[in-house]
CSV table of C-alpha atoms in Angstrom, one decimal:
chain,number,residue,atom,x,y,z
A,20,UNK,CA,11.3,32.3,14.4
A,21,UNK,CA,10.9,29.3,11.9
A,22,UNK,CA,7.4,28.4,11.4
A,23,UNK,CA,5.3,25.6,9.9
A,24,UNK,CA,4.6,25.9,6.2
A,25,UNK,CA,3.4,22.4,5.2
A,26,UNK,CA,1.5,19.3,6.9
A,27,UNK,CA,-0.3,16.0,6.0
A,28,UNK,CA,-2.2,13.5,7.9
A,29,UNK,CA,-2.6,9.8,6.9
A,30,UNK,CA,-4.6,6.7,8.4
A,31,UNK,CA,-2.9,3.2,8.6
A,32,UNK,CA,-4.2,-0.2,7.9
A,33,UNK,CA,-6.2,-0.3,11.4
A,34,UNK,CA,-7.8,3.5,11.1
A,35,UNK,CA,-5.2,4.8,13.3
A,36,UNK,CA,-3.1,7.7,11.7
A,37,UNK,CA,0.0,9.3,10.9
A,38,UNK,CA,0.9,12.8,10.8
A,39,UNK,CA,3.9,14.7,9.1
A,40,UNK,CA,4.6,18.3,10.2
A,41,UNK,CA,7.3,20.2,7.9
A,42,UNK,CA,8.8,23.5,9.3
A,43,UNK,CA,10.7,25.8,7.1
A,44,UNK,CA,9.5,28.8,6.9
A,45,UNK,CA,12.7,31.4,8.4
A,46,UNK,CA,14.2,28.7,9.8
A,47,UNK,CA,18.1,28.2,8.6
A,48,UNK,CA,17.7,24.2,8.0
A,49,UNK,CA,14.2,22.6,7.7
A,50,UNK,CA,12.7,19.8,9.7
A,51,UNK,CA,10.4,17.1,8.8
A,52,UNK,CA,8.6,15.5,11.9
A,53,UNK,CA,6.7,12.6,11.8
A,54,UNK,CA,4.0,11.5,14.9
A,55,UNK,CA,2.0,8.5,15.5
A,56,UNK,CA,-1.3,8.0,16.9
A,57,UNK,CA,-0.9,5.9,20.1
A,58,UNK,CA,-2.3,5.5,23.4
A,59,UNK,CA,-5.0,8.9,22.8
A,60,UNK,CA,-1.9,11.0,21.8
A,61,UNK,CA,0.3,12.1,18.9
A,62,UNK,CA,3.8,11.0,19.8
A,63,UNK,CA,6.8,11.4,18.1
A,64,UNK,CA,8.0,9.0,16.0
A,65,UNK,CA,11.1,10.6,14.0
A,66,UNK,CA,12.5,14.1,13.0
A,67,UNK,CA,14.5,14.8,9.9
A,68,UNK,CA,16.5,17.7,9.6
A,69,UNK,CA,17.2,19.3,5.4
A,70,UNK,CA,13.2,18.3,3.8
A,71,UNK,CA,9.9,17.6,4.1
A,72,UNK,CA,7.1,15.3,3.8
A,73,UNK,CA,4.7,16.1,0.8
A,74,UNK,CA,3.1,12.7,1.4
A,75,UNK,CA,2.4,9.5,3.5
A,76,UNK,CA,1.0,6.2,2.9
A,77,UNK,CA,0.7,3.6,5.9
A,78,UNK,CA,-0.3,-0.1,4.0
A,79,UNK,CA,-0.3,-1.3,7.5
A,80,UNK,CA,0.5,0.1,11.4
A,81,UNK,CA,4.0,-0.2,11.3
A,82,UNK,CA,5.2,-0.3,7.3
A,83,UNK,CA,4.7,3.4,5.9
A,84,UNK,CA,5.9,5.0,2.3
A,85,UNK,CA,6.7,8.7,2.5
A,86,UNK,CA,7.6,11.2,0.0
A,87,UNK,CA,10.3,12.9,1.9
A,88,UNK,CA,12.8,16.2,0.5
A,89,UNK,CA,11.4,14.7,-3.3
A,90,UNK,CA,12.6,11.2,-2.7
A,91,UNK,CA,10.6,8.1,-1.9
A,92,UNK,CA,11.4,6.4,1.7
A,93,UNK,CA,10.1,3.3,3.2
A,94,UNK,CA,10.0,2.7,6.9
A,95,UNK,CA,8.8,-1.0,8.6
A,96,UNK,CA,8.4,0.4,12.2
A,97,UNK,CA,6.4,3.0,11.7
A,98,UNK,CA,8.2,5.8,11.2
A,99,UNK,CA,10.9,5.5,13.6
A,100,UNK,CA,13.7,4.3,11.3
A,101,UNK,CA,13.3,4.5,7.5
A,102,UNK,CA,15.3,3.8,4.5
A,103,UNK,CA,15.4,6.1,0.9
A,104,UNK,CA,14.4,3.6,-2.1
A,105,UNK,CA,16.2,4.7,-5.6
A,106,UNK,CA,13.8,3.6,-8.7
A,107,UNK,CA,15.1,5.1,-11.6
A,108,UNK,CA,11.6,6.0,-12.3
A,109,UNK,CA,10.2,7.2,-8.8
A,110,UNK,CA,6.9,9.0,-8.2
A,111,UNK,CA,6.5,12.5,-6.9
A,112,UNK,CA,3.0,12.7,-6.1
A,113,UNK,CA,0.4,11.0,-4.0
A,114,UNK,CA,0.5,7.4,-2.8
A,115,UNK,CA,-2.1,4.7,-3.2
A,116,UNK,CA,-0.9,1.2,-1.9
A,117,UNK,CA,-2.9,-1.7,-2.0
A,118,UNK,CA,-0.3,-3.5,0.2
A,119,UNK,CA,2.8,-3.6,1.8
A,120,UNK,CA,4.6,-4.7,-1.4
A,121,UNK,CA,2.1,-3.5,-4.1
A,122,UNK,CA,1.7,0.2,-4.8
A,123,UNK,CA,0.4,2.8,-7.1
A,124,UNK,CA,1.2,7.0,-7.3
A,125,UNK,CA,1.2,9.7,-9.0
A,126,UNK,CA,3.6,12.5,-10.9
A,127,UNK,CA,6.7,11.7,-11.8
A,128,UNK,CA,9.6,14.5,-12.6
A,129,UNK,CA,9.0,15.0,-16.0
A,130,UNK,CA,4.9,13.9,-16.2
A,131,UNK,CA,2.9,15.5,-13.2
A,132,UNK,CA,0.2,13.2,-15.4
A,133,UNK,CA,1.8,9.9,-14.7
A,134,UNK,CA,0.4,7.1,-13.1
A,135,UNK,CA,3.1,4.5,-11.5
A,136,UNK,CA,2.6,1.2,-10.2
A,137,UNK,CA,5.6,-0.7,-8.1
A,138,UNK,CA,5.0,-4.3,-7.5
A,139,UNK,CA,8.3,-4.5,-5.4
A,140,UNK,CA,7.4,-2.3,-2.4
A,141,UNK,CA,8.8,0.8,-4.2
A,142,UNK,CA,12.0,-0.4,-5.4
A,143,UNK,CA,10.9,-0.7,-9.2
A,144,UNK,CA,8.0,1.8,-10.8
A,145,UNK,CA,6.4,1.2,-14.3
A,146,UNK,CA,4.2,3.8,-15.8
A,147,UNK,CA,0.3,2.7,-16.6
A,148,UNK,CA,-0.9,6.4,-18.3
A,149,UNK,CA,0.1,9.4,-18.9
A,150,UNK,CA,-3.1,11.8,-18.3
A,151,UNK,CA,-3.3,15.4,-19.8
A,152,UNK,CA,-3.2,17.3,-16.7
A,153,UNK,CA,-1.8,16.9,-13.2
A,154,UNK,CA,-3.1,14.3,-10.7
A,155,UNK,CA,-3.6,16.0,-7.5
A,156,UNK,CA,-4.8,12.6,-5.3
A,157,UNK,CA,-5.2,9.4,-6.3
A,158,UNK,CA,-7.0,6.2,-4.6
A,159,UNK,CA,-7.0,2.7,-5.7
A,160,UNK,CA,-10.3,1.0,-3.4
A,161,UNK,CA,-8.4,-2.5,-5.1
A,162,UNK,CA,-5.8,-4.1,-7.9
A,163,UNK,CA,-8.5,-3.1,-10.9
A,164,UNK,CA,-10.6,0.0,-9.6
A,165,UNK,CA,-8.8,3.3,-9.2
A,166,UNK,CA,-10.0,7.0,-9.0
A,167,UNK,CA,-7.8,10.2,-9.8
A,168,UNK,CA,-8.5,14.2,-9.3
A,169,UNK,CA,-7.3,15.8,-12.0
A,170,UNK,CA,-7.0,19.0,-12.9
A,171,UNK,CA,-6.7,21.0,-16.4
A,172,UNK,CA,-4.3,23.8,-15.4
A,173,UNK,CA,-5.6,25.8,-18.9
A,174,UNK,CA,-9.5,25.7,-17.8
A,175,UNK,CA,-8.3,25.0,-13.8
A,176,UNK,CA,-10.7,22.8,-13.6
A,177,UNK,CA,-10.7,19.4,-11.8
A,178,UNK,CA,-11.9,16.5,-12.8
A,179,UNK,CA,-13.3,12.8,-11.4
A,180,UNK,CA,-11.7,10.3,-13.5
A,181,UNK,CA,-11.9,6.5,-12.7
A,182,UNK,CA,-10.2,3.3,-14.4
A,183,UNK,CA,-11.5,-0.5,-14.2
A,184,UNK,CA,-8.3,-2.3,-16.2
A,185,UNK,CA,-5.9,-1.0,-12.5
A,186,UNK,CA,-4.9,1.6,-13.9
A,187,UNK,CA,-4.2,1.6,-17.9
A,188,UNK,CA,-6.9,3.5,-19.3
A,189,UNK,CA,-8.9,6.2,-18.3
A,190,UNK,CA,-12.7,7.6,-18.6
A,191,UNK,CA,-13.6,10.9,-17.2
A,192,UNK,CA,-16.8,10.0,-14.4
A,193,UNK,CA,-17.5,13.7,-13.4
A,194,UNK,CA,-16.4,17.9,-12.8
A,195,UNK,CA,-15.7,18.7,-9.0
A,196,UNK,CA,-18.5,21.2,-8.1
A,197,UNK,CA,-17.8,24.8,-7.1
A,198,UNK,CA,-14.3,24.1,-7.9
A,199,UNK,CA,-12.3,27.2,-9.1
A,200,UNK,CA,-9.9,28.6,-7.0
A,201,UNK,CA,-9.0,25.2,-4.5
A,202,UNK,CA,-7.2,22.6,-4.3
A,203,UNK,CA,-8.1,19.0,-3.5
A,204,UNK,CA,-6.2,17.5,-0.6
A,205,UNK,CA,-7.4,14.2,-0.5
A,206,UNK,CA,-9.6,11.5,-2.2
A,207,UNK,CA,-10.7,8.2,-0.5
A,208,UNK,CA,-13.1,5.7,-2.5
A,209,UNK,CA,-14.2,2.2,-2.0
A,210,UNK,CA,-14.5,-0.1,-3.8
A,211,UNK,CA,-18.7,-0.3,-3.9
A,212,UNK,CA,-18.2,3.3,-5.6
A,213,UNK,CA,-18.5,5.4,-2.0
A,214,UNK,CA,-16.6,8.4,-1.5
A,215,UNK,CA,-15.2,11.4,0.2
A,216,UNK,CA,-13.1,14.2,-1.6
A,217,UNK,CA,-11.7,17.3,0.8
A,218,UNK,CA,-11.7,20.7,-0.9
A,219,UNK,CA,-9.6,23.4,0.9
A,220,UNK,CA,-9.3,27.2,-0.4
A,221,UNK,CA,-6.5,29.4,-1.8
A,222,UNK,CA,-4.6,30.7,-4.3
A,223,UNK,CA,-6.1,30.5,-7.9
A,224,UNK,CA,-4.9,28.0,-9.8
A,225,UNK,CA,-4.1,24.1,-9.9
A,226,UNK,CA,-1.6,24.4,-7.4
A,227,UNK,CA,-3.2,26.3,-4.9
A,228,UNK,CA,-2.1,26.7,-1.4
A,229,UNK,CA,-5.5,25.7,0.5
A,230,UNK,CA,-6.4,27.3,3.5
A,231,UNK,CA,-8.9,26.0,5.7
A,232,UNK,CA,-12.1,25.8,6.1
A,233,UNK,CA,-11.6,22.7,4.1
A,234,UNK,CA,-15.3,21.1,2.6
A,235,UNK,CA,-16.0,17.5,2.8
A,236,UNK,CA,-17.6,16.6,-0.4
A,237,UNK,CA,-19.1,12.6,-0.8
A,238,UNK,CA,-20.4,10.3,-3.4
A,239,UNK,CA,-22.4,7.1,-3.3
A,240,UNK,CA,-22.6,6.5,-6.8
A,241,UNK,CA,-18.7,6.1,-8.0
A,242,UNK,CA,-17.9,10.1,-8.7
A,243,UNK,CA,-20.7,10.7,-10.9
A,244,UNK,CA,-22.2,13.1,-8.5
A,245,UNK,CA,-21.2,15.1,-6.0
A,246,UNK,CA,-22.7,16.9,-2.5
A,247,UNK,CA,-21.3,18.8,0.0
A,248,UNK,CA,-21.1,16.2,3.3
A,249,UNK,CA,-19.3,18.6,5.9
A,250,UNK,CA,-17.0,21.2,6.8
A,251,UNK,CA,-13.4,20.4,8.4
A,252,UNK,CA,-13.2,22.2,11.6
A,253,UNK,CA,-10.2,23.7,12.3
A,254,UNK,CA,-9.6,27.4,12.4
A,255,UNK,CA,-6.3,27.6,11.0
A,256,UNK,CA,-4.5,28.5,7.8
A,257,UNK,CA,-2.5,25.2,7.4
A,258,UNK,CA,-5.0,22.2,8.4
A,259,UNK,CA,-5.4,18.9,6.8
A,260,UNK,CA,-7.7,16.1,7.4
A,261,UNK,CA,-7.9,12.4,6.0
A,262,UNK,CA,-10.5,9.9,6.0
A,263,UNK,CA,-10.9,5.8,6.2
A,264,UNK,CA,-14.1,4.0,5.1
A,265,UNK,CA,-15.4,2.4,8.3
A,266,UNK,CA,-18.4,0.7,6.3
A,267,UNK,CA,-21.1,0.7,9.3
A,268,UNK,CA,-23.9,0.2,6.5
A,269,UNK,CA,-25.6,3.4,7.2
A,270,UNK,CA,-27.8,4.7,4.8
A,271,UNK,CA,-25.9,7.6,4.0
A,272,UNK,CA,-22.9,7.7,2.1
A,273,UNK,CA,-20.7,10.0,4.1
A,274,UNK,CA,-21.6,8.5,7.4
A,275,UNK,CA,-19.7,5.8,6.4
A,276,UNK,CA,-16.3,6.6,6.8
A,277,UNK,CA,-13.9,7.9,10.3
A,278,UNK,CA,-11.9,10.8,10.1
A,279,UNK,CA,-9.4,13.0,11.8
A,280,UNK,CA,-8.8,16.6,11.4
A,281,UNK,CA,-5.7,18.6,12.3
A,282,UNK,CA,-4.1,22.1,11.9
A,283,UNK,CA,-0.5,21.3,13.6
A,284,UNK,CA,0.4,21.2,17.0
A,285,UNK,CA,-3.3,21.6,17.8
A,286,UNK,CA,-6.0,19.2,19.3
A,287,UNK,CA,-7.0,17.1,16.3
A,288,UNK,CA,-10.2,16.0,15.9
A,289,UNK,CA,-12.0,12.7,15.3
A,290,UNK,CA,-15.1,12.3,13.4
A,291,UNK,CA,-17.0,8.9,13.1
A,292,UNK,CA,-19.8,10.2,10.7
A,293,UNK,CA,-18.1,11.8,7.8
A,294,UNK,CA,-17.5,14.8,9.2
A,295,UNK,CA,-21.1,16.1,10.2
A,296,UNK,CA,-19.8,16.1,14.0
A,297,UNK,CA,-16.4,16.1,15.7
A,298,UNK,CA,-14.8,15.4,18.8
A,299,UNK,CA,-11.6,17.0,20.2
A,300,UNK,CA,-8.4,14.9,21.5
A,301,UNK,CA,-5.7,14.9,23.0
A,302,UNK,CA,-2.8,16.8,22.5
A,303,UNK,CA,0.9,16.3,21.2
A,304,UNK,CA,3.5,15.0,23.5
């Protein structure tokens, strides 16, 4: 029976999110599915058959960028219909749009170090930095302030590095506490120097396949420091959750931000404080 074997979760412009479910594992042909958040329910928005989708980024409700089967793909009604985008220099790792048009990522094929910018809503990439190491999420809060985990994969250790020129140049802020062993599966910032990071748990290494119980780890003082905020609650192996800053002006950092929480066909969950509580939704349809 073919199984699921990799999934991601991404909010849009207005907090409302996107998920991507891949299945592949013993299935003869693999099949990316994407679902949108509407009316208290996933529903389905598209199904590919031959990939999957290693990353989202939703600028706005219905404009989305997804990394789907290794190439880049843009889609202007959320999800439904999309269109593959050929840069000669294309990214391969996370997204981080500012916009619908301007947007900056991660990895390319032959630099998992690489940071991209595209000015043209994907069609055109130039390269800002080539770190030593690979970028495993990547946030830009606005045009000049960006944030990148990345890890060393001789010490496998992963590191908070932030740039204030958007993007050129580099300065490392902190290490990821506790680190060894995981693997970061998102990074959300603002631009006041609040944060969240999501840790997950797995096989050693840089590239680790994280399992949950995935730890919600925040900042208030722009990645110089680090404490643990929350767990992720969803007792699965595969689960994902993303986060957007809803800047209530609480006093702590973490309350700060909405997030949902999902292990795949499952009732996700919705958090308005960071993570310290959750609520359960509905279901698929």
């Amino acid at each position: 029976m073919c199984g699921q074997d990799n999934l991601s979760l991404a909010p849009g412009a207005n907090g409302e999110p996107h998920l991507a479910l891949n299945f592949g594992a013993g299935c003869t042909q693999s099949v990316a599915q994407v679902y949108a958040w509407a009316q208290g329910r996933w529903q389905l928005a598209k199904a590919w058959e031959g990939g999957g989708v290693s990353d989202m980024a939703w600028p706005s409700g219905g404009v989305g960028y997804l990394l789907f089967n290794g190439a880049l793909a843009g889609t202007d009604n959320g999800g439904r219909g999309s269109s593959q985008l050929w840069p000669l220099l294309a990214p391969t790792g996370p997204l981080a749009p500012l916009n619908v048009h301007h947007l900056l990522a991660a990895g390319a094929l032959t630099d998992p170090g690489a940071v991209l910018d595209s000015a043209d809503g994907g069609a055109t990439w130039s390269a800002l930095a080539a770190l030593q190491g690979d970028v495993l999420d990547i946030d830009f809060p606005n045009a000049t302030k960006g944030y990148v985990a990345l890890c060393d994969p001789q010490s496998d250790v992963v590191k908070l590095e932030v740039s204030v020129d958007g993007g050129h140049t580099w300065s490392s802020r902190s290490t990821l506490p506790n680190y060894r062993g995981g693997d970061v599966s998102g990074l959300w910032m603002t631009s006041g120097g609040d944060g969240l990071l999501v840790t997950t748990w797995g096989d050693p290494g840089c590239a680790g396949s994280g399992v949950s119980p995935a730890t919600v780890w925040a900042t208030d003082d722009g990645g110089r420091s680090c404490a643990k905020a929350a767990r992720v609650p969803v007792p699965v192996a595969l689960s994902t959750a993303s986060f957007v800053s809803s800047r209530s002006g609480s006093t702590s950092a973490s309350d700060d931000w909405t997030g949902w929480s999902e292990g795949g066909q499952d009732h996700p969950k919705l958090t308005f404080n960071g993570g310290r509580t959750w609520e359960e939704e509905l279901t698929f349809t």
